[in-house]
Tab-separated table of C-alpha atoms and ligand atoms in Angstrom:
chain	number	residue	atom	x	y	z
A	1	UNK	CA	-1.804	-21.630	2.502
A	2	UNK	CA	1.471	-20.685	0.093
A	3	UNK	CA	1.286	-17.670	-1.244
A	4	UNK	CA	3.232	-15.833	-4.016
A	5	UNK	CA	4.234	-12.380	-4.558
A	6	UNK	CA	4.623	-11.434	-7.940
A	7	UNK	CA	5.324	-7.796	-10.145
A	8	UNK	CA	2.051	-6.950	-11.649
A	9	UNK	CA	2.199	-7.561	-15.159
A	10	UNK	CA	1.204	-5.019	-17.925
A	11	UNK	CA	-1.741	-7.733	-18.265
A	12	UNK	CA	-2.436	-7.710	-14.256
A	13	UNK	CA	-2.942	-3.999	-14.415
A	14	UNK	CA	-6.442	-3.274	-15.327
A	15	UNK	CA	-7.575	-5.785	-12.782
A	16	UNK	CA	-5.506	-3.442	-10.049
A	17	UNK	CA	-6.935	-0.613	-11.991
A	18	UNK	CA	-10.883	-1.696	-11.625
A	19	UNK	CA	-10.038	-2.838	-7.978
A	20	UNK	CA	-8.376	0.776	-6.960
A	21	UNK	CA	-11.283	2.811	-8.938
A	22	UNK	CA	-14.165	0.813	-7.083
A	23	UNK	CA	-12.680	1.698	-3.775
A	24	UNK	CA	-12.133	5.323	-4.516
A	25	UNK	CA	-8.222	5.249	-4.491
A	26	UNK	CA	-6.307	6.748	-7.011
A	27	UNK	CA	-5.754	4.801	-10.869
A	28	UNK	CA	-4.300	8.396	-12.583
A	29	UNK	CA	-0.972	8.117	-11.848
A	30	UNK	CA	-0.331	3.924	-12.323
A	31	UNK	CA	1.758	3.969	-15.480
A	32	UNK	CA	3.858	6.659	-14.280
A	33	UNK	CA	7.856	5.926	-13.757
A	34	UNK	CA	8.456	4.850	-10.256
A	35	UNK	CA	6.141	3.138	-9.141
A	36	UNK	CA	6.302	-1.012	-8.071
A	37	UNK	CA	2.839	-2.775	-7.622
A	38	UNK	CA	2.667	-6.849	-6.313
A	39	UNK	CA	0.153	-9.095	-6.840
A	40	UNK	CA	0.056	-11.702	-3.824
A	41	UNK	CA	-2.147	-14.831	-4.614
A	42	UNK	CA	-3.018	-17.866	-3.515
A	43	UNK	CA	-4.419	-21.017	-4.805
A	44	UNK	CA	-7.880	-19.432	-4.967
A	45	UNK	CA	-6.253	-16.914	-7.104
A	46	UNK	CA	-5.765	-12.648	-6.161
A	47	UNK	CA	-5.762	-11.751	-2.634
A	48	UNK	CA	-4.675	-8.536	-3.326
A	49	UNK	CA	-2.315	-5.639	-4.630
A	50	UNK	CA	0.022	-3.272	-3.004
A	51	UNK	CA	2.721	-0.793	-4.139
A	52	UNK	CA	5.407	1.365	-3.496
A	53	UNK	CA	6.616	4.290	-4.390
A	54	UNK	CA	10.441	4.321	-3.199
A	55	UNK	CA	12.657	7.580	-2.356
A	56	UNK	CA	15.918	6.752	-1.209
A	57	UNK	CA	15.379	5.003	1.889
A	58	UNK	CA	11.369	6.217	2.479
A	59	UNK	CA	8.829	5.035	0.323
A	60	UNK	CA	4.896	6.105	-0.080
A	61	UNK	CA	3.003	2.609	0.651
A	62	UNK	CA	-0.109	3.108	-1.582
A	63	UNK	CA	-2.716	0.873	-3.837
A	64	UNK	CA	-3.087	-1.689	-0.707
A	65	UNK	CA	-6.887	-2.882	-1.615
A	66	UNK	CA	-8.466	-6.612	-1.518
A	67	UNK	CA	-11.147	-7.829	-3.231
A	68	UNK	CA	-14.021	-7.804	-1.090
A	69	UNK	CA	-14.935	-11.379	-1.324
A	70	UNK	CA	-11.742	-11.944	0.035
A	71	UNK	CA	-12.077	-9.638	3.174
A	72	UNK	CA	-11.552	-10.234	6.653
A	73	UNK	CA	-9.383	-13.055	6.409
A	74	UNK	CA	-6.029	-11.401	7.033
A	75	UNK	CA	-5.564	-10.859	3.311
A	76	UNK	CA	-4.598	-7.071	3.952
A	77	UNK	CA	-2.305	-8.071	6.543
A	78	UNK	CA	-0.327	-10.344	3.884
A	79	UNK	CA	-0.418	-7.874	1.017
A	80	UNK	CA	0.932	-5.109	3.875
A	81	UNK	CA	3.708	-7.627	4.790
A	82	UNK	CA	4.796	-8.907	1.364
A	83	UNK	CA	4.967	-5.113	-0.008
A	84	UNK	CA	7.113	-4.534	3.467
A	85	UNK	CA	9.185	-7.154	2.270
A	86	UNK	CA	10.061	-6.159	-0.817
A	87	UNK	CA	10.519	-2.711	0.239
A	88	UNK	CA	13.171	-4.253	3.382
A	89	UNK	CA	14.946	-5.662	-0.095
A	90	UNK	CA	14.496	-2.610	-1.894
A	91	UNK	CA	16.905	-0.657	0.851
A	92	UNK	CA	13.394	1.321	2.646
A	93	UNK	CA	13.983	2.313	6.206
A	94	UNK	CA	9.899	4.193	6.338
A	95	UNK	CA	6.773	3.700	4.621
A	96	UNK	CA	4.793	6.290	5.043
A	97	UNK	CA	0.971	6.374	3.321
A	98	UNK	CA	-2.285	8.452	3.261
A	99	UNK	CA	-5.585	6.634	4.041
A	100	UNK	CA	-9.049	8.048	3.836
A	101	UNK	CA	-10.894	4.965	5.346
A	102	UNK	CA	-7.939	2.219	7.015
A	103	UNK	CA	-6.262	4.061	9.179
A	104	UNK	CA	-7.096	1.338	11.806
A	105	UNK	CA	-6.059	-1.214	9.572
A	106	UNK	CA	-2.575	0.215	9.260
A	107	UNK	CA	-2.263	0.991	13.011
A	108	UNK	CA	-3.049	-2.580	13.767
A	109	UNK	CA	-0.044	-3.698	11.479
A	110	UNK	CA	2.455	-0.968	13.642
A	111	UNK	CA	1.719	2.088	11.717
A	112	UNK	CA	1.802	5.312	13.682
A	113	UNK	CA	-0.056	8.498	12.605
A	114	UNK	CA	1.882	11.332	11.825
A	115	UNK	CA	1.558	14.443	10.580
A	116	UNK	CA	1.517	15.222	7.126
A	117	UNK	CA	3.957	18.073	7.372
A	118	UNK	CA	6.764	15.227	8.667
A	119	UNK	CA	7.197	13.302	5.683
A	120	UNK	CA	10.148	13.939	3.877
A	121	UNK	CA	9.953	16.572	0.590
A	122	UNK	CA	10.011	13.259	-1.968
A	123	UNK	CA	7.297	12.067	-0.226
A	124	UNK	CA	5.092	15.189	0.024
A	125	UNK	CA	5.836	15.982	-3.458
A	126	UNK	CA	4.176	12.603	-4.292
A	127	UNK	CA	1.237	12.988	-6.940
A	128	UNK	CA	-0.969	11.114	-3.866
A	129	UNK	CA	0.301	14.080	-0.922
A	130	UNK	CA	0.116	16.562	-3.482
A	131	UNK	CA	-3.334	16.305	-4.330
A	132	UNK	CA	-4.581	12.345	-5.366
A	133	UNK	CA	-6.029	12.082	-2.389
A	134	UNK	CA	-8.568	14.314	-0.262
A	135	UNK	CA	-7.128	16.634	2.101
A	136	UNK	CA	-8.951	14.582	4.807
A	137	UNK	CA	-6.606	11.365	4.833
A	138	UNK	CA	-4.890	10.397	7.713
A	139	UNK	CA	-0.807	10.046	7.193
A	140	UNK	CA	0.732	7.335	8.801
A	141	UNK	CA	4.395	6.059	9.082
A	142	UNK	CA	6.637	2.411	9.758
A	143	UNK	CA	9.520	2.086	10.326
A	144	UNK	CA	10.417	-1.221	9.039
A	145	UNK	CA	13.090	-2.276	11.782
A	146	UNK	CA	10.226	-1.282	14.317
A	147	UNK	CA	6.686	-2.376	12.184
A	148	UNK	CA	5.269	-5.405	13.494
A	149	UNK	CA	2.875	-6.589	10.540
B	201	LIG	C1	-8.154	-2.172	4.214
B	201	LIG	C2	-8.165	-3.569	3.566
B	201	LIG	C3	-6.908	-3.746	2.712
B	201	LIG	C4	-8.180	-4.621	4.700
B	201	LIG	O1	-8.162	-5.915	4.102
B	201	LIG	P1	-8.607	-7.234	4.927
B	201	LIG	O2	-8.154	-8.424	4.150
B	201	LIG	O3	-10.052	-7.160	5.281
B	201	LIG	O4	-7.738	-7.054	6.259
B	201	LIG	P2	-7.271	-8.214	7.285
B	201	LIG	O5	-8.317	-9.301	7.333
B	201	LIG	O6	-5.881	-8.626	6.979
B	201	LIG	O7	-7.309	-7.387	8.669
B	201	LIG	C5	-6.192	-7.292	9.543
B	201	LIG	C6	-6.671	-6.644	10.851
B	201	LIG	O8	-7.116	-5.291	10.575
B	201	LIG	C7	-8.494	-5.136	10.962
B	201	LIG	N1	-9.108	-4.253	9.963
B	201	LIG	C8	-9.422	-4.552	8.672
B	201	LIG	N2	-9.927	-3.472	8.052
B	201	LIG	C9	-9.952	-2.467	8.975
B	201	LIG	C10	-10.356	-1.099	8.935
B	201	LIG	N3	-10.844	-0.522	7.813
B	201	LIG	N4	-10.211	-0.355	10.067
B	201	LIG	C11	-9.717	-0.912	11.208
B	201	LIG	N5	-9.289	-2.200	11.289
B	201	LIG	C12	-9.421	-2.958	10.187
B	201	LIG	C13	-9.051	-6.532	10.976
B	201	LIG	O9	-10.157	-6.640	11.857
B	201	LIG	C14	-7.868	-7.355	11.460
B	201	LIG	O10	-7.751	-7.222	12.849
B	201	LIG	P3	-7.165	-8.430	13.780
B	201	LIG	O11	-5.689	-8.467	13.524
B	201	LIG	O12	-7.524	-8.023	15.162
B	201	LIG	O13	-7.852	-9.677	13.324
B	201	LIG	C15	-9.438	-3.781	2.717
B	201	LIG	O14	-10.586	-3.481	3.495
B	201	LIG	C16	-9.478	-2.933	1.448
B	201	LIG	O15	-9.018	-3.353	0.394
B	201	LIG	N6	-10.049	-1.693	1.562
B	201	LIG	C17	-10.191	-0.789	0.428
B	201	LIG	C18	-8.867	-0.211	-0.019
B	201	LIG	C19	-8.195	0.669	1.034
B	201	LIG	O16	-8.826	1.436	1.760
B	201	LIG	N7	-6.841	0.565	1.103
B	201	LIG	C20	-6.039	1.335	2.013
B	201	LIG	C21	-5.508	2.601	1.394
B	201	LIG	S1	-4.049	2.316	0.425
């Protein structure tokens, strides 16, 4: 089925907003500079959201979530690929992310978990490392000339 990747709209954003805030992941920080969110679709409409946050050549992956109706159907491996893609364009060698609940999910897409303490200073001085999320999330890292999602 085609799908399209597109830059959340200002309009788009609540919808990413309710989506994050029923799965627990953070909405705070969404309007702040720096940060790229996608909406991939399909014809039966969202599929999901992802985003980046890009440093230089790492980025924090973050906001990856799919509605639930739409679970299960390798959704969340297209939203992880599309938002790879567009971080390949964007000139990102790592994605690196914090998960409380899909750290299989990512591992199954060629993340590796890492410690925290590795990611680079931009990254750890993210608003998510720094204190978004609970001090219980897994980090994991890509490399995107290695990933195989
Ligand atoms: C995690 C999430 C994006 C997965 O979406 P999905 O559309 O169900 O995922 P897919 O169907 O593409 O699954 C791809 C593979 O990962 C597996 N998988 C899916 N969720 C998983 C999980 N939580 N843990 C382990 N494996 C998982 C699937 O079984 C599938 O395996 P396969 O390749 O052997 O078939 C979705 O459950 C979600 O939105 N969760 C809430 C938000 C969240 O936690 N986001 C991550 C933090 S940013």
């Amino acid at each position: 089925m085609t799908r399209s990747v597109t830059p959340l709209t200002n309009a788009e954003r609540p919808a990413l907003a309710r989506l994050l805030a029923a799965n627990s992941l953070p909405t705070d920080d969404l309007d702040e500079p720096g940060r790229r969110f996608w909406r991939v679709a399909d014809a039966r409409g969202t599929l999901g959201y992802g985003g980046l946050e890009v440093h230089g050549a790492d980025a924090l992956l973050r906001s990856v979530v799919v509605p639930d109706e739409r679970r299960g159907a390798g959704n969340g491996r297209a939203v992880v690929a599309a938002v790879r893609a567009q971080a390949v364009t964007l000139g990102v060698e790592r994605l690196w992310l914090l998960t409380t609940d899909a750290a299989g999910f990512f591992e199954r897409l060629g993340f590796q978990r890492v410690e925290r303490m590795s990611a680079p200073p931009a990254i750890q001085s993210s608003a998510q490392f720094a204190g978004l999320c609970p001090g219980t999330a897994v980090c994991l890292r890509a490399d995107l000339a290695r990933a195989t999602a």
